[in-house]
mmCIF file of C-alpha atoms in Angstrom:
data_model
loop_
_atom_site.group_PDB
_atom_site.id
_atom_site.type_symbol
_atom_site.label_atom_id
_atom_site.label_comp_id
_atom_site.label_asym_id
_atom_site.label_seq_id
_atom_site.Cartn_x
_atom_site.Cartn_y
_atom_site.Cartn_z
ATOM 1 C CA MET A 1 76.417 42.585 86.420
ATOM 2 C CA ALA A 2 77.887 44.800 83.767
ATOM 3 C CA LYS A 3 81.234 46.025 84.895
ATOM 4 C CA GLN A 4 81.724 49.687 84.864
ATOM 5 C CA ALA A 5 83.990 50.600 81.864
ATOM 6 C CA TRP A 6 87.662 52.203 82.935
ATOM 7 C CA LYS A 7 90.599 53.105 80.946
ATOM 8 C CA PRO A 8 94.142 52.979 81.549
ATOM 9 C CA TRP A 9 95.182 55.866 83.308
ATOM 10 C CA HIS A 10 97.061 58.128 80.837
ATOM 11 C CA GLU A 11 94.018 58.480 78.996
ATOM 12 C CA VAL A 12 92.124 59.919 81.960
ATOM 13 C CA ILE A 13 94.769 61.998 83.456
ATOM 14 C CA LYS A 14 98.126 64.152 81.793
ATOM 15 C CA LEU A 15 101.179 64.751 82.721
ATOM 16 C CA ARG A 16 102.893 67.766 82.804
ATOM 17 C CA GLU A 17 104.040 68.465 79.040
ATOM 18 C CA ASP A 18 107.401 68.712 80.260
ATOM 19 C CA LEU A 19 107.825 65.429 81.811
ATOM 20 C CA ARG A 20 106.223 64.257 79.236
ATOM 21 C CA ALA A 21 108.450 65.203 76.198
ATOM 22 C CA GLY A 22 111.546 64.573 78.653
ATOM 23 C CA ASP A 23 112.004 68.388 78.081
ATOM 24 C CA LEU A 24 113.072 68.397 81.886
ATOM 25 C CA PRO A 25 116.108 67.631 83.319
ATOM 26 C CA LEU A 26 115.913 66.583 87.270
ATOM 27 C CA HIS A 27 118.519 70.023 87.512
ATOM 28 C CA LEU A 28 116.219 72.255 86.338
ATOM 29 C CA PHE A 29 112.739 70.292 88.718
ATOM 30 C CA ALA A 30 114.602 71.937 91.779
ATOM 31 C CA ALA A 31 113.420 74.956 93.667
ATOM 32 C CA ASP A 32 116.139 77.587 93.366
ATOM 33 C CA LEU A 33 115.011 80.468 95.026
ATOM 34 C CA TYR A 34 118.241 82.947 93.529
ATOM 35 C CA GLU A 35 116.833 82.513 90.209
ATOM 36 C CA VAL A 36 113.436 83.453 91.265
ATOM 37 C CA MET A 37 115.172 86.172 92.628
ATOM 38 C CA MET A 38 117.291 87.516 89.215
ATOM 39 C CA GLN A 39 114.223 86.324 87.130
ATOM 40 C CA ASN A 40 117.031 85.273 83.995
ATOM 41 C CA GLY A 41 115.040 83.018 82.446
ATOM 42 C CA LYS A 42 117.231 79.774 83.347
ATOM 43 C CA ARG A 43 113.860 77.927 85.271
ATOM 44 C CA PRO A 44 110.232 79.049 83.995
ATOM 45 C CA ILE A 45 108.910 76.982 85.909
ATOM 46 C CA TYR A 46 110.312 78.389 89.375
ATOM 47 C CA GLU A 47 110.915 81.822 88.041
ATOM 48 C CA LYS A 48 107.055 82.941 86.470
ATOM 49 C CA PRO A 49 104.281 82.645 89.030
ATOM 50 C CA VAL A 50 101.598 81.026 86.449
ATOM 51 C CA GLU A 51 104.030 77.847 86.086
ATOM 52 C CA PHE A 52 105.063 77.719 90.071
ATOM 53 C CA PHE A 53 101.568 77.372 91.374
ATOM 54 C CA SER A 54 100.185 75.270 88.641
ATOM 55 C CA LEU A 55 102.893 72.608 90.740
ATOM 56 C CA THR A 56 102.318 74.293 94.180
ATOM 57 C CA TYR A 57 99.874 72.244 97.027
ATOM 58 C CA PRO A 58 99.241 74.578 99.889
ATOM 59 C CA THR A 59 99.737 72.225 102.474
ATOM 60 C CA HIS A 60 98.461 72.731 106.102
ATOM 61 C CA ASN A 61 100.914 73.777 107.380
ATOM 62 C CA LEU A 62 102.084 76.580 104.655
ATOM 63 C CA ARG A 63 99.228 78.046 104.341
ATOM 64 C CA GLY A 64 99.122 78.523 107.881
ATOM 65 C CA LEU A 65 102.817 79.880 107.792
ATOM 66 C CA VAL A 66 102.220 81.868 104.483
ATOM 67 C CA ARG A 67 99.267 83.768 106.445
ATOM 68 C CA ASP A 68 101.199 84.834 109.567
ATOM 69 C CA VAL A 69 103.975 86.022 106.687
ATOM 70 C CA VAL A 70 101.244 87.923 104.711
ATOM 71 C CA LEU A 71 99.370 89.628 107.481
ATOM 72 C CA ARG A 72 102.726 90.406 109.440
ATOM 73 C CA LEU A 73 103.540 92.406 105.886
ATOM 74 C CA ALA A 74 99.939 94.113 105.955
ATOM 75 C CA GLY A 75 100.741 95.179 109.357
ATOM 76 C CA LYS A 76 98.050 92.927 111.108
ATOM 77 C CA ASN A 77 100.434 90.669 113.420
ATOM 78 C CA ASP A 78 103.594 90.798 115.259
ATOM 79 C CA LYS A 79 105.131 87.627 114.083
ATOM 80 C CA ALA A 80 108.632 88.875 112.410
ATOM 81 C CA VAL A 81 111.361 86.174 112.287
ATOM 82 C CA ARG A 82 109.825 82.533 111.494
ATOM 83 C CA GLN A 83 111.840 79.965 110.692
ATOM 84 C CA LEU A 84 111.783 76.671 108.322
ATOM 85 C CA GLU A 85 112.441 73.257 109.687
ATOM 86 C CA LEU A 86 113.916 70.429 107.090
ATOM 87 C CA THR A 87 110.843 68.567 106.077
ATOM 88 C CA TYR A 88 110.246 64.849 105.260
ATOM 89 C CA GLY A 89 109.750 65.442 101.413
ATOM 90 C CA GLY A 90 112.248 68.754 101.442
ATOM 91 C CA GLY A 91 110.093 72.056 100.135
ATOM 92 C CA LYS A 92 111.747 74.911 102.093
ATOM 93 C CA THR A 93 112.636 76.289 99.302
ATOM 94 C CA HIS A 94 109.590 75.951 97.253
ATOM 95 C CA THR A 95 108.067 77.582 100.432
ATOM 96 C CA LEU A 96 110.608 80.503 100.580
ATOM 97 C CA ILE A 97 109.317 80.937 96.926
ATOM 98 C CA THR A 98 105.882 80.759 97.798
ATOM 99 C CA MET A 99 106.510 84.159 99.528
ATOM 100 C CA ARG A 100 107.990 85.360 97.078
ATOM 101 C CA HIS A 101 105.750 85.409 94.504
ATOM 102 C CA LEU A 102 102.339 86.076 96.535
ATOM 103 C CA VAL A 103 104.117 89.656 97.364
ATOM 104 C CA HIS A 104 106.496 90.662 95.060
ATOM 105 C CA ASP A 105 103.040 91.098 92.571
ATOM 106 C CA PRO A 106 100.102 90.448 93.880
ATOM 107 C CA ALA A 107 98.250 92.783 91.274
ATOM 108 C CA SER A 108 99.002 89.712 88.826
ATOM 109 C CA LEU A 109 98.607 86.292 90.824
ATOM 110 C CA PRO A 110 97.807 83.887 87.886
ATOM 111 C CA ASP A 111 94.174 82.822 88.619
ATOM 112 C CA LEU A 112 94.760 79.327 89.718
ATOM 113 C CA PRO A 113 93.034 76.866 92.571
ATOM 114 C CA ALA A 114 96.543 77.505 94.838
ATOM 115 C CA VAL A 115 96.510 80.857 94.761
ATOM 116 C CA LYS A 116 92.991 80.589 95.704
ATOM 117 C CA GLU A 117 94.093 78.696 98.856
ATOM 118 C CA PHE A 118 96.697 80.549 99.995
ATOM 119 C CA GLU A 119 94.182 84.089 99.962
ATOM 120 C CA GLY A 120 91.281 82.402 101.710
ATOM 121 C CA ALA A 121 93.768 81.139 104.341
ATOM 122 C CA ILE A 122 95.250 84.600 104.927
ATOM 123 C CA GLY A 123 92.018 85.910 104.308
ATOM 124 C CA GLN A 124 92.621 88.856 102.403
ATOM 125 C CA THR A 125 94.679 89.658 99.102
ATOM 126 C CA PRO A 126 98.464 89.685 99.445
ATOM 127 C CA PRO A 127 99.795 93.510 100.408
ATOM 128 C CA LYS A 128 102.871 94.360 97.841
ATOM 129 C CA ALA A 129 105.799 94.249 99.797
ATOM 130 C CA ARG A 130 109.625 94.782 98.812
ATOM 131 C CA VAL A 131 111.713 91.186 98.866
ATOM 132 C CA ALA A 132 115.228 90.543 99.321
ATOM 133 C CA ALA A 133 117.012 87.123 99.390
ATOM 134 C CA LEU A 134 120.488 86.189 100.833
ATOM 135 C CA CYS A 135 120.513 83.154 99.191
ATOM 136 C CA PHE A 136 123.955 81.263 101.009
ATOM 137 C CA ASP A 137 124.131 78.875 98.390
ATOM 138 C CA LYS A 138 124.888 80.899 95.889
ATOM 139 C CA LEU A 139 127.703 83.365 97.543
ATOM 140 C CA ASP A 140 130.717 82.717 96.641
ATOM 141 C CA VAL A 141 132.799 83.587 99.962
ATOM 142 C CA GLU A 142 135.718 85.056 98.124
ATOM 143 C CA THR A 143 133.961 86.876 94.543
ATOM 144 C CA GLY A 144 130.569 87.590 96.170
ATOM 145 C CA CYS A 145 127.519 86.861 94.207
ATOM 146 C CA ASP A 146 125.255 89.593 92.462
ATOM 147 C CA VAL A 147 122.179 90.889 93.314
ATOM 148 C CA ARG A 148 119.197 92.843 92.077
ATOM 149 C CA SER A 149 118.219 96.414 93.386
ATOM 150 C CA PRO A 150 114.309 97.588 92.840
ATOM 151 C CA ASP A 151 115.187 99.141 89.712
ATOM 152 C CA GLY A 152 116.330 95.985 88.130
ATOM 153 C CA ASP A 153 120.649 96.923 88.345
ATOM 154 C CA VAL A 154 122.470 93.910 88.864
ATOM 155 C CA ARG A 155 125.858 94.377 91.179
ATOM 156 C CA ARG A 156 127.656 91.902 92.569
ATOM 157 C CA LEU A 157 128.471 91.975 96.219
ATOM 158 C CA LYS A 158 130.205 89.774 99.013
ATOM 159 C CA GLN A 159 129.044 90.825 101.993
ATOM 160 C CA PRO A 160 125.573 89.462 103.341
ATOM 161 C CA TRP A 161 124.413 92.877 104.646
ATOM 162 C CA SER A 162 125.118 94.335 101.487
ATOM 163 C CA LEU A 163 123.701 91.853 99.633
ATOM 164 C CA LEU A 164 120.704 92.787 101.864
ATOM 165 C CA ALA A 165 121.287 96.530 101.359
ATOM 166 C CA TYR A 166 121.221 96.892 97.590
ATOM 167 C CA GLN A 167 118.349 94.432 96.986
ATOM 168 C CA ILE A 168 115.946 96.703 99.481
ATOM 169 C CA ALA A 169 117.191 99.893 98.275
ATOM 170 C CA GLY A 170 120.042 100.210 95.462
ATOM 171 C CA ASP A 171 123.484 101.763 95.670
ATOM 172 C CA ALA A 172 121.247 104.622 98.628
ATOM 173 C CA GLY A 173 121.067 100.856 100.878
ATOM 174 C CA LEU A 174 124.709 100.817 100.458
ATOM 175 C CA LYS A 175 124.922 104.623 101.554
ATOM 176 C CA LEU A 176 123.066 104.288 104.333
ATOM 177 C CA LEU A 177 125.441 101.710 105.596
ATOM 178 C CA HIS A 178 128.946 102.749 104.997
ATOM 179 C CA ALA A 179 130.340 105.147 107.367
ATOM 180 C CA GLU A 180 131.052 107.564 104.536
ATOM 181 C CA GLY A 181 127.912 107.488 102.530
ATOM 182 C CA LYS A 182 129.167 105.782 99.968
ATOM 183 C CA ALA A 183 127.458 103.301 97.986
ATOM 184 C CA GLU A 184 130.666 100.420 98.438
ATOM 185 C CA GLU A 185 130.535 97.833 100.689
ATOM 186 C CA ARG A 186 131.640 97.388 104.758
ATOM 187 C CA ALA A 187 133.540 94.823 106.066
ATOM 188 C CA THR A 188 131.530 94.460 109.640
ATOM 189 C CA PRO A 189 127.859 93.831 110.006
ATOM 190 C CA PRO A 190 125.774 97.117 110.269
ATOM 191 C CA ALA A 191 124.287 97.693 114.272
ATOM 192 C CA GLU A 192 120.804 97.178 115.211
ATOM 193 C CA ASN A 193 119.495 100.718 114.857
ATOM 194 C CA THR A 194 121.059 100.914 111.232
ATOM 195 C CA LEU A 195 119.278 97.818 110.275
ATOM 196 C CA ALA A 196 115.671 99.161 111.533
ATOM 197 C CA GLU A 197 116.670 102.081 109.231
ATOM 198 C CA LEU A 198 117.469 99.830 106.021
ATOM 199 C CA LEU A 199 114.491 97.982 106.824
ATOM 200 C CA SER A 200 112.197 101.026 107.081
ATOM 201 C CA LEU A 201 113.152 102.379 103.923
ATOM 202 C CA PRO A 202 110.354 100.378 102.121
ATOM 203 C CA LEU A 203 107.608 101.957 104.617
ATOM 204 C CA LYS A 204 108.449 105.734 102.405
ATOM 205 C CA GLU A 205 106.660 103.554 99.211
ATOM 206 C CA GLY A 206 104.100 102.227 101.532
ATOM 207 C CA ILE A 207 104.724 98.489 101.544
ATOM 208 C CA GLY A 208 106.556 96.172 103.858
ATOM 209 C CA THR A 209 109.436 94.584 103.809
ATOM 210 C CA LEU A 210 110.190 90.444 103.302
ATOM 211 C CA ILE A 211 113.649 88.965 104.256
ATOM 212 C CA LEU A 212 114.164 85.749 103.130
ATOM 213 C CA LEU A 213 117.434 83.643 103.910
ATOM 214 C CA ASP A 214 117.795 80.274 102.587
ATOM 215 C CA GLU A 215 120.908 77.853 102.947
ATOM 216 C CA VAL A 216 122.617 79.068 105.862
ATOM 217 C CA LEU A 217 125.256 76.460 107.165
ATOM 218 C CA LEU A 218 126.886 75.768 103.603
ATOM 219 C CA TYR A 219 127.704 78.819 103.968
ATOM 220 C CA ALA A 220 128.947 79.990 107.272
ATOM 221 C CA LYS A 221 130.993 76.558 106.961
ATOM 222 C CA VAL A 222 132.989 77.335 103.764
ATOM 223 C CA ARG A 223 133.698 81.138 105.133
ATOM 224 C CA CYS A 224 134.277 80.358 109.162
ATOM 225 C CA HIS A 225 136.885 77.485 107.830
ATOM 226 C CA VAL A 226 139.340 80.770 105.770
ATOM 227 C CA GLU A 227 137.786 83.384 108.558
ATOM 228 C CA PRO A 228 137.868 81.473 111.897
ATOM 229 C CA GLY A 229 136.645 83.876 113.766
ATOM 230 C CA PHE A 230 134.064 84.869 111.220
ATOM 231 C CA LEU A 231 131.062 82.565 113.226
ATOM 232 C CA ASP A 232 130.727 85.679 115.942
ATOM 233 C CA VAL A 233 130.770 88.037 112.652
ATOM 234 C CA LEU A 234 127.966 86.608 111.017
ATOM 235 C CA ILE A 235 125.678 85.503 114.655
ATOM 236 C CA GLY A 236 125.921 89.144 115.912
ATOM 237 C CA PHE A 237 124.822 89.918 112.413
ATOM 238 C CA PHE A 238 121.775 88.116 112.520
ATOM 239 C CA GLN A 239 121.091 89.155 115.647
ATOM 240 C CA TYR A 240 120.947 92.461 114.897
ATOM 241 C CA LEU A 241 118.760 91.303 111.617
ATOM 242 C CA SER A 242 116.615 89.441 113.615
ATOM 243 C CA GLN A 243 115.805 92.368 116.564
ATOM 244 C CA ALA A 244 115.844 95.004 113.793
ATOM 245 C CA ALA A 245 112.773 93.393 112.221
ATOM 246 C CA ALA A 246 110.575 92.946 115.375
ATOM 247 C CA LYS A 247 111.101 96.681 115.585
ATOM 248 C CA VAL A 248 109.564 98.236 112.117
ATOM 249 C CA GLU A 249 106.636 97.588 111.269
ATOM 250 C CA LYS A 250 105.207 95.545 108.446
ATOM 251 C CA CYS A 251 108.676 93.593 108.552
ATOM 252 C CA CYS A 252 109.343 89.234 108.321
ATOM 253 C CA VAL A 253 112.050 87.765 108.409
ATOM 254 C CA VAL A 254 112.129 83.808 106.552
ATOM 255 C CA ALA A 255 115.036 82.173 107.328
ATOM 256 C CA SER A 256 116.082 77.963 106.195
ATOM 257 C CA LEU A 257 119.462 77.895 108.416
ATOM 258 C CA LEU A 258 120.568 74.739 107.553
ATOM 259 C CA SER A 259 121.712 72.900 104.131
ATOM 260 C CA SER A 260 119.865 70.418 102.271
ATOM 261 C CA GLU A 261 122.869 67.727 102.976
ATOM 262 C CA PRO A 262 122.935 66.036 106.208
ATOM 263 C CA LYS A 263 126.793 65.699 106.426
ATOM 264 C CA ASP A 264 127.042 69.646 106.393
ATOM 265 C CA GLN A 265 125.385 69.082 110.242
ATOM 266 C CA ALA A 266 127.845 66.152 111.315
ATOM 267 C CA ASP A 267 131.122 67.510 112.080
ATOM 268 C CA PRO A 268 132.293 69.748 115.264
ATOM 269 C CA LEU A 269 132.035 72.885 113.285
ATOM 270 C CA GLY A 270 128.471 71.716 111.649
ATOM 271 C CA ARG A 271 127.339 71.538 114.784
ATOM 272 C CA LYS A 272 129.199 74.531 116.361
ATOM 273 C CA ILE A 273 126.992 77.050 113.366
ATOM 274 C CA VAL A 274 123.972 75.298 113.769
ATOM 275 C CA SER A 275 124.243 75.055 117.605
ATOM 276 C CA GLY A 276 125.385 79.212 117.457
ATOM 277 C CA LEU A 277 122.144 79.458 114.788
ATOM 278 C CA TYR A 278 119.375 78.482 116.319
ATOM 279 C CA ASP A 279 120.299 80.205 119.752
ATOM 280 C CA ILE A 280 119.731 83.325 118.066
ATOM 281 C CA PHE A 281 116.507 82.693 115.363
ATOM 282 C CA GLN A 282 115.000 81.056 118.852
ATOM 283 C CA ARG A 283 115.042 84.506 120.549
ATOM 284 C CA GLN A 284 113.058 86.103 118.473
ATOM 285 C CA SER A 285 111.329 83.661 116.294
ATOM 286 C CA GLU A 286 107.529 82.444 116.459
ATOM 287 C CA GLY A 287 108.915 78.959 116.297
ATOM 288 C CA ALA A 288 109.954 76.481 113.823
ATOM 289 C CA ILE A 289 107.640 75.516 111.079
ATOM 290 C CA GLN A 290 107.369 72.472 108.811
ATOM 291 C CA PRO A 291 105.781 73.261 105.578
ATOM 292 C CA VAL A 292 105.476 69.837 104.441
ATOM 293 C CA GLU A 293 104.743 66.805 105.884
ATOM 294 C CA LYS A 294 105.070 62.830 104.966
ATOM 295 C CA ASP A 295 101.364 62.976 104.369
ATOM 296 C CA ASP A 296 101.496 65.999 102.328
ATOM 297 C CA VAL A 297 104.320 64.243 99.963
ATOM 298 C CA ALA A 298 101.664 61.959 97.571
ATOM 299 C CA GLU A 299 99.265 65.304 96.515
ATOM 300 C CA VAL A 300 102.522 66.924 96.252
ATOM 301 C CA LEU A 301 104.336 65.164 94.061
ATOM 302 C CA ARG A 302 100.583 65.081 92.008
ATOM 303 C CA ARG A 303 100.762 68.692 91.611
ATOM 304 C CA ARG A 304 104.055 68.488 90.217
ATOM 305 C CA LEU A 305 104.114 65.141 88.010
ATOM 306 C CA PHE A 306 100.616 66.213 86.082
ATOM 307 C CA ASP A 307 98.626 68.882 84.397
ATOM 308 C CA PRO A 308 96.164 71.928 86.232
ATOM 309 C CA LYS A 309 93.302 70.171 84.677
ATOM 310 C CA SER A 310 93.758 66.581 86.294
ATOM 311 C CA VAL A 311 94.017 67.961 89.892
ATOM 312 C CA GLN A 312 91.510 69.934 89.498
ATOM 313 C CA LEU A 313 88.752 67.209 88.018
ATOM 314 C CA ARG A 314 89.169 64.566 90.676
ATOM 315 C CA GLY A 315 86.005 63.181 88.944
ATOM 316 C CA GLU A 316 87.551 62.405 85.980
ATOM 317 C CA TRP A 317 89.651 59.862 87.294
ATOM 318 C CA SER A 318 88.332 58.556 90.339
ATOM 319 C CA GLN A 319 85.776 57.017 88.713
ATOM 320 C CA HIS A 320 88.183 55.086 86.853
ATOM 321 C CA VAL A 321 90.194 54.068 90.273
ATOM 322 C CA ILE A 322 86.902 52.533 91.754
ATOM 323 C CA ALA A 323 86.542 50.561 88.593
ATOM 324 C CA ALA A 324 89.864 49.477 88.513
ATOM 325 C CA VAL A 325 89.364 48.499 92.019
ATOM 326 C CA LYS A 326 86.457 45.898 91.629
ATOM 327 C CA GLY A 327 87.820 44.529 88.711
ATOM 328 C CA ILE A 328 90.652 43.169 90.312
ATOM 329 C CA ALA A 329 88.541 42.315 92.886
ATOM 330 C CA VAL A 330 86.417 40.003 91.128
ATOM 331 C CA LEU A 331 89.726 37.890 89.780
ATOM 332 C CA ASP A 332 90.514 37.420 93.069
#
């Protein structure tokens, strides 16, 4: 019987160009929500939707989460608060970036399989929404961090609620929070009714509001060391925020509460912060979501390592795998 011809894997499928050329340092391969929000060109594989979705695998859980969030932004369900769990292979920040890209400018989404899979799960084209992200790993306790307004202006702010207001409505958002109507920061978190008014501002433009929270524990630990009473302030802010989001039409909060580093949760302060934050979000959340499970990891890696065309054309390489396995069997 004639043996079926087969080729080495690297002649059948191609690695992504940046990997093949050795142009992608490990630190650039890590997802960074802050860089996506700022759009400074530092991580194009995450900042540009066409590159991002070419390496994204829509897992079953991720598709379900995206469906619920997008339909909330479309005014078609009441699931206003969602919480992400730490996952087997990571993926929490990648999940937040996915949702940002899907609703930031849906008219310009690339024609890629991942986008079609998400749209199929949603059952419609995603609606445009105002996206604000609190990237707590970039928020310096002493000096704050830069954030971008809807008009593209950049301003450095310190308080989490100030960052939120500026991303939603620029100086107008800060004025809404300030007792004297000034475009300045306030020291205390706004109450539920004030936050609800802030979250409602995009509705005047006919769009919803998506709030993304990332690496909360990392920031909370540092600030609580400096200000021992700040944990109560932060918990109060998140309670007001989650309650306001539930009452505002087309508004959704997606939170990744825990640090990527398990050691941040190991000491008494870390455990106290985790307990306090979980209590708040579990009151409003529909249940924690694990976007990537153990069985998803192989496909996640395949899409991150190989050229999109190689991923799509399974028939081009499967026959060579079968032939190679049969060849090994003959040798045995």
